[in-house]
Coordinates of C-alpha atoms in Angstrom, one line a residue:
X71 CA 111.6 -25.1 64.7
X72 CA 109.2 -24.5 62.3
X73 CA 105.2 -25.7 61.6
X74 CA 102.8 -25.8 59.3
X75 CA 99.3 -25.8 57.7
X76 CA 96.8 -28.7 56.4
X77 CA 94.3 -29.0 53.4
X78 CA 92.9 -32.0 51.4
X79 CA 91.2 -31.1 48.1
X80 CA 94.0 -31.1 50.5
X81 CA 95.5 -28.4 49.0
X82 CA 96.6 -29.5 45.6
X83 CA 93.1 -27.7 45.1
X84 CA 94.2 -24.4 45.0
X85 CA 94.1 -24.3 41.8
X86 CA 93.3 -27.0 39.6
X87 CA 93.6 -30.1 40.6
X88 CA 91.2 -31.4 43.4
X89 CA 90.5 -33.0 46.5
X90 CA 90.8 -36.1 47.5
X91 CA 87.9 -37.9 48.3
X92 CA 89.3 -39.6 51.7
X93 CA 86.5 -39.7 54.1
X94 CA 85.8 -38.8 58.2
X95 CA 84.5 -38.2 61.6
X96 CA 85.6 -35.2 63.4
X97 CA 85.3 -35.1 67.4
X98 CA 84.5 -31.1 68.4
X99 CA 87.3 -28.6 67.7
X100 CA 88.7 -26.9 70.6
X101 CA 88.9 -23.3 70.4
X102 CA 92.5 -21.8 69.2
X103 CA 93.4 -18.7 71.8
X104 CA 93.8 -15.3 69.3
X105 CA 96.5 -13.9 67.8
X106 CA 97.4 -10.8 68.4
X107 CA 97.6 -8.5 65.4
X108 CA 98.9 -4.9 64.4
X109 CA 96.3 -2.0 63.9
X110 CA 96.5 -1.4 60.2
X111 CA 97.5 2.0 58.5
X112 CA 94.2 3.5 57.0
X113 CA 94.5 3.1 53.0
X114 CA 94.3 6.1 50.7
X115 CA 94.6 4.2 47.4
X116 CA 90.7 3.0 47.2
X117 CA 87.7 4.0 45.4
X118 CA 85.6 6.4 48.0
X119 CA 82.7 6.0 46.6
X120 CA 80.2 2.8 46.7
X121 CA 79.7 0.7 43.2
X122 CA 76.1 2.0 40.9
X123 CA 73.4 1.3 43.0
X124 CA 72.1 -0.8 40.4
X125 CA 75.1 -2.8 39.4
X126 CA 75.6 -3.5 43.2
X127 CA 72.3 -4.7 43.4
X128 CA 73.1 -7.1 40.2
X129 CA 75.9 -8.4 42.3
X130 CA 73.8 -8.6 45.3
X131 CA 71.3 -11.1 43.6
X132 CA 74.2 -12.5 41.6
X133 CA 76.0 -14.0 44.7
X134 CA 73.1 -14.3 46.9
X135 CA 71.5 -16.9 44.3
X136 CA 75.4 -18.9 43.7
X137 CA 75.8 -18.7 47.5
X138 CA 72.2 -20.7 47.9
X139 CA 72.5 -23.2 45.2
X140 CA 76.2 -24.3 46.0
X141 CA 75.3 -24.6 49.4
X142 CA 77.8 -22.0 51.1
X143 CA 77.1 -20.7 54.6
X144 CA 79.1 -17.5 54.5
X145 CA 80.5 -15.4 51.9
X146 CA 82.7 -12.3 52.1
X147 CA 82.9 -10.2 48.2
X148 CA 85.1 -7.2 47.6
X149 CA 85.4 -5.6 44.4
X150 CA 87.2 -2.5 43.3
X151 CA 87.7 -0.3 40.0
X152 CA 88.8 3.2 40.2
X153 CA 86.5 5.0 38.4
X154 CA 83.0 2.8 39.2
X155 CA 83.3 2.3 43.1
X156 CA 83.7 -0.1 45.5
X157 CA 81.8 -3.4 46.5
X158 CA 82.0 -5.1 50.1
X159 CA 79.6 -7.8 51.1
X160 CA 79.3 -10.2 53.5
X161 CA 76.0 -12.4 53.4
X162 CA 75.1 -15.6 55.0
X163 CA 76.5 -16.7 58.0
X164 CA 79.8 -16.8 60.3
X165 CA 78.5 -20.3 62.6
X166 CA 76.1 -22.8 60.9
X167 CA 75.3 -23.3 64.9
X168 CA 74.4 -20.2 66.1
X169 CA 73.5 -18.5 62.5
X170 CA 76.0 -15.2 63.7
X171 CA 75.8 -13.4 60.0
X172 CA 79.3 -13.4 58.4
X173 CA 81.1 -9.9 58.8
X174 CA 83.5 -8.3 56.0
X175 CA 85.8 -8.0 58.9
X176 CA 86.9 -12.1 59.3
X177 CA 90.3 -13.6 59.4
X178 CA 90.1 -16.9 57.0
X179 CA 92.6 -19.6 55.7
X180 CA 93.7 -18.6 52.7
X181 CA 95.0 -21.8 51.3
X182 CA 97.0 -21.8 47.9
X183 CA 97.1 -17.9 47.5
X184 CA 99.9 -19.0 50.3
X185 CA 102.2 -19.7 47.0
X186 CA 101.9 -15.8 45.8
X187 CA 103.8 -15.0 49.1
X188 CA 106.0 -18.1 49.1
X189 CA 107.1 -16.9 45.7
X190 CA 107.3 -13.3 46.1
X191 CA 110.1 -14.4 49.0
X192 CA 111.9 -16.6 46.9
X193 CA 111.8 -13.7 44.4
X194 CA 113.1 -11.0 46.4
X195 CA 116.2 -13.5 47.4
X196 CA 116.4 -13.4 43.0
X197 CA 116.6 -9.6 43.5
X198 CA 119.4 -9.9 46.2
X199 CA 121.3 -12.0 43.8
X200 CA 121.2 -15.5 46.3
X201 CA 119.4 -17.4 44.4
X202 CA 118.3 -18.1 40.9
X203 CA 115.8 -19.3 39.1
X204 CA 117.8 -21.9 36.8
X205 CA 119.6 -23.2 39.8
X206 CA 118.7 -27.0 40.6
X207 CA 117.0 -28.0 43.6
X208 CA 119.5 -30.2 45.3
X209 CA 121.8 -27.1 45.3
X210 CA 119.5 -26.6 48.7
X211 CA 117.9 -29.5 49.4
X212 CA 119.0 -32.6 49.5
X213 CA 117.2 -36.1 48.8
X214 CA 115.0 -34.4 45.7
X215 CA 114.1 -37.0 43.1
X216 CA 115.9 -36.0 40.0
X217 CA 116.9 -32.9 41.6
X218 CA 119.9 -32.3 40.1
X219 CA 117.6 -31.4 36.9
X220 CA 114.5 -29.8 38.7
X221 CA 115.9 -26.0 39.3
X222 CA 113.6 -23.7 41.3
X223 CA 111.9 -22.2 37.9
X224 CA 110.3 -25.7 37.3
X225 CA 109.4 -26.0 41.2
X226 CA 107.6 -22.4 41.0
X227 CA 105.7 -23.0 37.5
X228 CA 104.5 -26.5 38.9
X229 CA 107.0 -28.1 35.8
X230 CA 108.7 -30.2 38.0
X231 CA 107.3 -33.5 37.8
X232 CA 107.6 -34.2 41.6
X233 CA 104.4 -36.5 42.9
X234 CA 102.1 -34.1 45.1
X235 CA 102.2 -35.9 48.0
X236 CA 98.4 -34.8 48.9
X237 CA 97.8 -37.5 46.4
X238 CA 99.6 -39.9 48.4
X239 CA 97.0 -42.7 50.3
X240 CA 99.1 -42.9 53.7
X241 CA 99.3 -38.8 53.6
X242 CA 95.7 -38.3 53.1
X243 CA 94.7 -41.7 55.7
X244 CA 97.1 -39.7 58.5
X245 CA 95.8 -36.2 57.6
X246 CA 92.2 -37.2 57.7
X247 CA 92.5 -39.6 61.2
X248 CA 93.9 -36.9 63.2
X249 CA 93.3 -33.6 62.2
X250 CA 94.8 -31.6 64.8
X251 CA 98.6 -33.5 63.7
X252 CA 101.6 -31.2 63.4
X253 CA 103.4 -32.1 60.0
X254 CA 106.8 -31.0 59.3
X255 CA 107.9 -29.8 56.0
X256 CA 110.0 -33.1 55.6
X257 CA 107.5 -35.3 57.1
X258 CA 105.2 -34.8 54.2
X259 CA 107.9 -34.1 51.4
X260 CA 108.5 -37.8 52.3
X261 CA 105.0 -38.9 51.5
X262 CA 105.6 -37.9 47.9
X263 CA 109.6 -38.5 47.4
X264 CA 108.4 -42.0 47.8
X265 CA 106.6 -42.1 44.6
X266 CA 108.3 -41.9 40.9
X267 CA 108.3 -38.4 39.1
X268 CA 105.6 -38.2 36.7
X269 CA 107.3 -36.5 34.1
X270 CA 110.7 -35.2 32.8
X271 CA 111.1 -31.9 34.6
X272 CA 109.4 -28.7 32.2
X273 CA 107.6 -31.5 30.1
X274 CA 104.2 -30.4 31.5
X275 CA 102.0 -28.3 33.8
X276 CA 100.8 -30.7 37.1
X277 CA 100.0 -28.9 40.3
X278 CA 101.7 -30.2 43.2
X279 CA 102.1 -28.7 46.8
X280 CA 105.3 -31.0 47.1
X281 CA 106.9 -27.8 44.6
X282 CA 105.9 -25.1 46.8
X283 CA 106.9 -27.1 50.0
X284 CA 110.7 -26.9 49.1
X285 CA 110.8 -23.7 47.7
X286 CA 109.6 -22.7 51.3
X287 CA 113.0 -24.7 52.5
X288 CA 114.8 -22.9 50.3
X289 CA 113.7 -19.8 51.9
X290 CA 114.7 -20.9 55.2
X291 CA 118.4 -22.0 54.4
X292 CA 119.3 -18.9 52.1
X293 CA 117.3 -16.4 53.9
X294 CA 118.9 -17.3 57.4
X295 CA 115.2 -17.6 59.5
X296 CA 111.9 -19.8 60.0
X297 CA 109.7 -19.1 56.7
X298 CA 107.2 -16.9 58.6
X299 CA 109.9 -14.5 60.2
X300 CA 111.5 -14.1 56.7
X301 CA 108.1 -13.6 55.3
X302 CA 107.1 -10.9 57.5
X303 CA 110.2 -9.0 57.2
X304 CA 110.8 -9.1 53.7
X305 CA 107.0 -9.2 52.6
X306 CA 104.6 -8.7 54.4
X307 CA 105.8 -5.6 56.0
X308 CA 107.1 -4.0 52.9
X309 CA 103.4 -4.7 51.3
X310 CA 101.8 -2.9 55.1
X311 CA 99.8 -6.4 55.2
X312 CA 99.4 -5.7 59.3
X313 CA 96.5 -8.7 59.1
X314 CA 98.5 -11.6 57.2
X315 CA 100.5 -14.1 58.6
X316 CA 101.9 -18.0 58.5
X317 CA 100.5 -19.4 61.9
X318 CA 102.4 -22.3 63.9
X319 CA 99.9 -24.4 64.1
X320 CA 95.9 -24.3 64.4
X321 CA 96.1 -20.9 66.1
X322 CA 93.9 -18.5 64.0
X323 CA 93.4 -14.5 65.1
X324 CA 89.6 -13.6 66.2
X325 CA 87.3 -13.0 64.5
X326 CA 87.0 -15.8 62.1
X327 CA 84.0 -17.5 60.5
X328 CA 83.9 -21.4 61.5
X329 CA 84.8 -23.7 58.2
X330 CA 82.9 -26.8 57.1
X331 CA 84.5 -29.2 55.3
X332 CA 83.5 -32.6 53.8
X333 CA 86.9 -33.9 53.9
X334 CA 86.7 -36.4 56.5
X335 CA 87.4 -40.4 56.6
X336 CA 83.6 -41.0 56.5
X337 CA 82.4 -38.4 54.1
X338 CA 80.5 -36.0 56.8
X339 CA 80.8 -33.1 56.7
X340 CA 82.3 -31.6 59.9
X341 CA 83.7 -27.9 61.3
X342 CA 87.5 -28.1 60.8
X343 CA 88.3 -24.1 61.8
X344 CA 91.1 -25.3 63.9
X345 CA 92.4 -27.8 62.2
X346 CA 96.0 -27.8 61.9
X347 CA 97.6 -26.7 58.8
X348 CA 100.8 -27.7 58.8
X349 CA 101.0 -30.0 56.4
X350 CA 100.1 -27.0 54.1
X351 CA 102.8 -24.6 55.4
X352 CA 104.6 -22.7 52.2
X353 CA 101.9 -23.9 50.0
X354 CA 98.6 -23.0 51.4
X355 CA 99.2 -22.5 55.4
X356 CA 98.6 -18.4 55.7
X357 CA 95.8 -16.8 57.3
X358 CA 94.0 -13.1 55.9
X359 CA 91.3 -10.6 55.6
X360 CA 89.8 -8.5 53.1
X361 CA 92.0 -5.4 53.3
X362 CA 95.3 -7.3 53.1
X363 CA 94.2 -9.3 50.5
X364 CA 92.8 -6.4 48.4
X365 CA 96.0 -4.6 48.9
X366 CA 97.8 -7.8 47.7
X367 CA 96.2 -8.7 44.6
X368 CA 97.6 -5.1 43.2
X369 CA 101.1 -5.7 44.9
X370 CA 101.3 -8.9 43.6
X371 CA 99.9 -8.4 40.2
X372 CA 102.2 -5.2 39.6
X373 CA 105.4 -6.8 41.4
X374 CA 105.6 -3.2 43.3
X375 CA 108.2 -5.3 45.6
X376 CA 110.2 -6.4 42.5
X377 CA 112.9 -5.4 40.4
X378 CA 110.7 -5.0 37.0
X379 CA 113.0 -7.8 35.5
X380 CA 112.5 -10.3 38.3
X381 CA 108.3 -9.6 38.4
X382 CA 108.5 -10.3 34.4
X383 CA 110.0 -13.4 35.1
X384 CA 107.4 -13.9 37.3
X385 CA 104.5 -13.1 34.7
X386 CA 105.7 -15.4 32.2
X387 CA 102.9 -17.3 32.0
X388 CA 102.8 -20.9 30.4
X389 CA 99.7 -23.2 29.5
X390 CA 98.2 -25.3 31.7
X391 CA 96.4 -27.5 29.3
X392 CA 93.1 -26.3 30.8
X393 CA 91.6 -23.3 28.1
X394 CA 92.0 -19.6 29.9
X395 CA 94.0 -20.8 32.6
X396 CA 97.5 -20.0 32.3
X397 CA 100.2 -20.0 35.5
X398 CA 103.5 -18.2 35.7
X399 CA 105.5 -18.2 38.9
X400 CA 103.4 -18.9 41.5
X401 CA 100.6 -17.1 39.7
X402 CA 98.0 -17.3 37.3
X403 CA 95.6 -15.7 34.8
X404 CA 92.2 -16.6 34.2
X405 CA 90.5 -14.7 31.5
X406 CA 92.9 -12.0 32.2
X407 CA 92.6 -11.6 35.9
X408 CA 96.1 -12.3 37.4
X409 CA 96.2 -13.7 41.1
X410 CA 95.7 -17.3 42.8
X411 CA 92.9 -18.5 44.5
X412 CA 93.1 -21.3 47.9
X413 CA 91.3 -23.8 48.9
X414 CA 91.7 -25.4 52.4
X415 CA 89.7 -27.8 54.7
X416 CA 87.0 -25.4 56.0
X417 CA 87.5 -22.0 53.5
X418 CA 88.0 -21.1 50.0
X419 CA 89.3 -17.5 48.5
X420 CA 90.1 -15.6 45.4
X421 CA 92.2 -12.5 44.9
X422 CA 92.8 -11.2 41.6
X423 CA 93.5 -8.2 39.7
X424 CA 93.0 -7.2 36.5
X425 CA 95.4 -4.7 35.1
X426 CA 93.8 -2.8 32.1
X427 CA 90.6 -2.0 34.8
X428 CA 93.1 -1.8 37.8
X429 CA 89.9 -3.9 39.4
X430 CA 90.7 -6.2 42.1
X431 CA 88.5 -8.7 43.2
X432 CA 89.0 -11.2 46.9
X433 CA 86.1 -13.4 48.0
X434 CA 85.9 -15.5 51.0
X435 CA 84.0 -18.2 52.1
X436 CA 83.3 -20.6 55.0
X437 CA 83.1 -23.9 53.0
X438 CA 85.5 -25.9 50.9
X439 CA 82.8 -28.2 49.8
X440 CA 82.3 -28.8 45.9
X441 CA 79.2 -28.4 44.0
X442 CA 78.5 -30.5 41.0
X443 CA 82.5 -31.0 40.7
X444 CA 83.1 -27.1 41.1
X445 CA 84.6 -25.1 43.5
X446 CA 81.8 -22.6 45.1
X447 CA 84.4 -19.7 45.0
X448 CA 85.1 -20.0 41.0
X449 CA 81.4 -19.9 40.6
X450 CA 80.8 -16.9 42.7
X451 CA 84.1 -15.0 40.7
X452 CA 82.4 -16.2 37.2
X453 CA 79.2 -14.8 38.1
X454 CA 80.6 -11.8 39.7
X455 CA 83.2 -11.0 36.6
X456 CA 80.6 -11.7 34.1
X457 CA 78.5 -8.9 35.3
X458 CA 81.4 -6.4 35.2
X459 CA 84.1 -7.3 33.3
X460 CA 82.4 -9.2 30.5
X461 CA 85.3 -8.8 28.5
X462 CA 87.2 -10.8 31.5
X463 CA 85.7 -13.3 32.7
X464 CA 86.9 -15.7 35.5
X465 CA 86.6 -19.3 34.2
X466 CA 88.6 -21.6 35.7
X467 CA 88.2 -25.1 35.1
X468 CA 86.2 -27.0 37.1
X469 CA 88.7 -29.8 39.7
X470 CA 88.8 -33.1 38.7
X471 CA 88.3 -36.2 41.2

């Protein structure tokens, strides 16, 4: 049987909506036992050389002085444009306890850029001719409110008009009072189904994890096998991602920066690295690292794994009603850079790419906690991109409570 992963800005955060506010008190995570993971092929498609001394010492100051206003313990920054160099940081610190410096070499929760993989499966069962876009929802899954007229397009271009059951009071009270809970996909599918639709489906943008959540199901039933399996076969091997992977439950491959989160019943902030994420599972449970993710963010962006007709389709990008935000299928663009960032209890991450540059961009970080209403991660990508990419700057909106 399958699991999943948890979030509060639970989740719906990952892009642009926000977190709760549900308070709590934590007792003391246990310690996961690692994962064992592949050795990973050595890449030849980066820059060799290091960034301008100069420029990386912009960046340097740049993120140093966004890392210590927002707060953030630890933050991991890779850039890369062919022609200029490459950029890897880490700065600040792994464990708040100990103060062991954060490394560039860290597994982290990766949140919402879950959806880019979710998605990319769906979208190679497109390519296989099993499934398509236009077909309705309750061709799969049954129960769907209105799902006779929600068809997976809607579900992948958060159109659907299905409540996000991380907005749900009894979802985020049961989250919150027991962290280490195992949710299963229908188990918090129910949370929301109990709610009305919010809109006629393809009337509007609203992000909603309850969308991603069945498209994972859908995976399941046509693809023959648990979500992870499927995605691991079909994707993650295909893109040589050797370090990515949908975990269980709360288990989480060594080493890994601890995550502090202020998403707890009372408000305090606590260490939630092993919380369980199920409740998260197809949209926001995966776990990554730098490499993987910077070979992503150019896999993703350029649909390598795609018929060109099916990674159009995918690109078709819609407004969001939020200025220089638009999303396509699982995927967005902000100011030009195409990609998905995540935000889970504990962690926050970016990966984007920008095609006319071919410059990718991931950051990591060991905190989900908001500053002034924003999410430290968009900060650190504005102030990164307006340094080199002036042209292209990363802007997301700020979440609202």
């Amino acid at each position: 049987m399958r699991r999943r992963t948890p979030a509060r800005r639970v989740l719906a955060a990952a892009l642009l909506v926000a977190a709760v506010s549900a308070p709590v008190a934590v007792a003391p995570a246990t310690a996961a036992p690692a994962t064992a993971v592949h050795h990973r092929a050595v890449d030849d498609d980066r820059p060799s050389h290091e960034l301008d001394p100069a420029l990386a010492a912009r960046l340097d100051k740049a993120i140093e002085k966004v890392r210590r206003q927002t707060g953030v313990p630890g933050v991991v920054a890779g850039l890369w444009m062919p022609g200029k160099g490459r950029y890897v940081r880490a700065t600040g610190v792994a464990d708040t306890a100990t103060g062991k410096p954060m490394d560039s070499g860290v597994f982290v929760r990766i949140g919402s850029e879950t959806k880019t993989f979710a998605v990319t499966a769906l979208l190679k069962l497109v390519d296989d001719g099993r499934v398509g876009l236009d077909d309705p929802i309750s061709r799969y899954v049954h129960g769907v409110p209105g799902g006779s007229r929600i068809t997976l397009r809607h579900l992948a271009e958060m159109r659907s008009g299905l409540f996000p059951y991380t907005e749900d009071a009894d979802f985020q009270r049961d989250l919150l009072s027991d962290p280490q809970r195992s949710f299963s996909p229908e188990q918090v599918l129910a949370y929301g189904f109990r709610h009305r639709n919010t809109f006629a489906p393809g009337a509007q943008f609203q992000y909603s994890n309850t969308n991603f959540v069945l498209l994972g199901l859908v995976v399941e039933k046509v693809g023959g096998r648990p979500l992870g399996d499927f995605l691991e076969r079909r994707v993650l091997r295909p893109a040589r991602l050797a370090h990515t992977l949908l975990p269980e439950g709360p288990e989480f491959p060594r080493p890994h920066p601890h995550g502090y989160t202020d998403q707890t019943l009372s408000g305090a902030v606590a260490d939630s690295t092993h919380w369980n994420p199920s409740w998260a599972w197809a949209a926001g449970g995966m776990i990554s690292d730098l490499e993987d993710l910077r070979r992503w963010a150019e896999v993703v962006a350029t649909g390598s794994l795609l018929r060109p007709q099916t990674q159009a389709q995918r690109l078709r990008m819609l407004p969001t009603g939020h200025p220089g935000t638009s999303y396509g299928l699982g995927i967005f663009d902000s100011g030009g850079w195409i990609g998905h960032n995540g935000s889970i209890p504990g962690y926050q991450t970016v990966t984007v790419y920008l095609p006319p540059k071919r410059a990718t961009l991931v950051l990591m970080i060991n905190t989900d906690i908001t500053y002034q209403g924003q999410e430290p991660s968009s900060l650190l990508a504005r102030a990164i991109t307006q340094i080199v990419t002036p042209g292209h700057v990363y802007d997301r909106p700020a979440p609202t409570r």
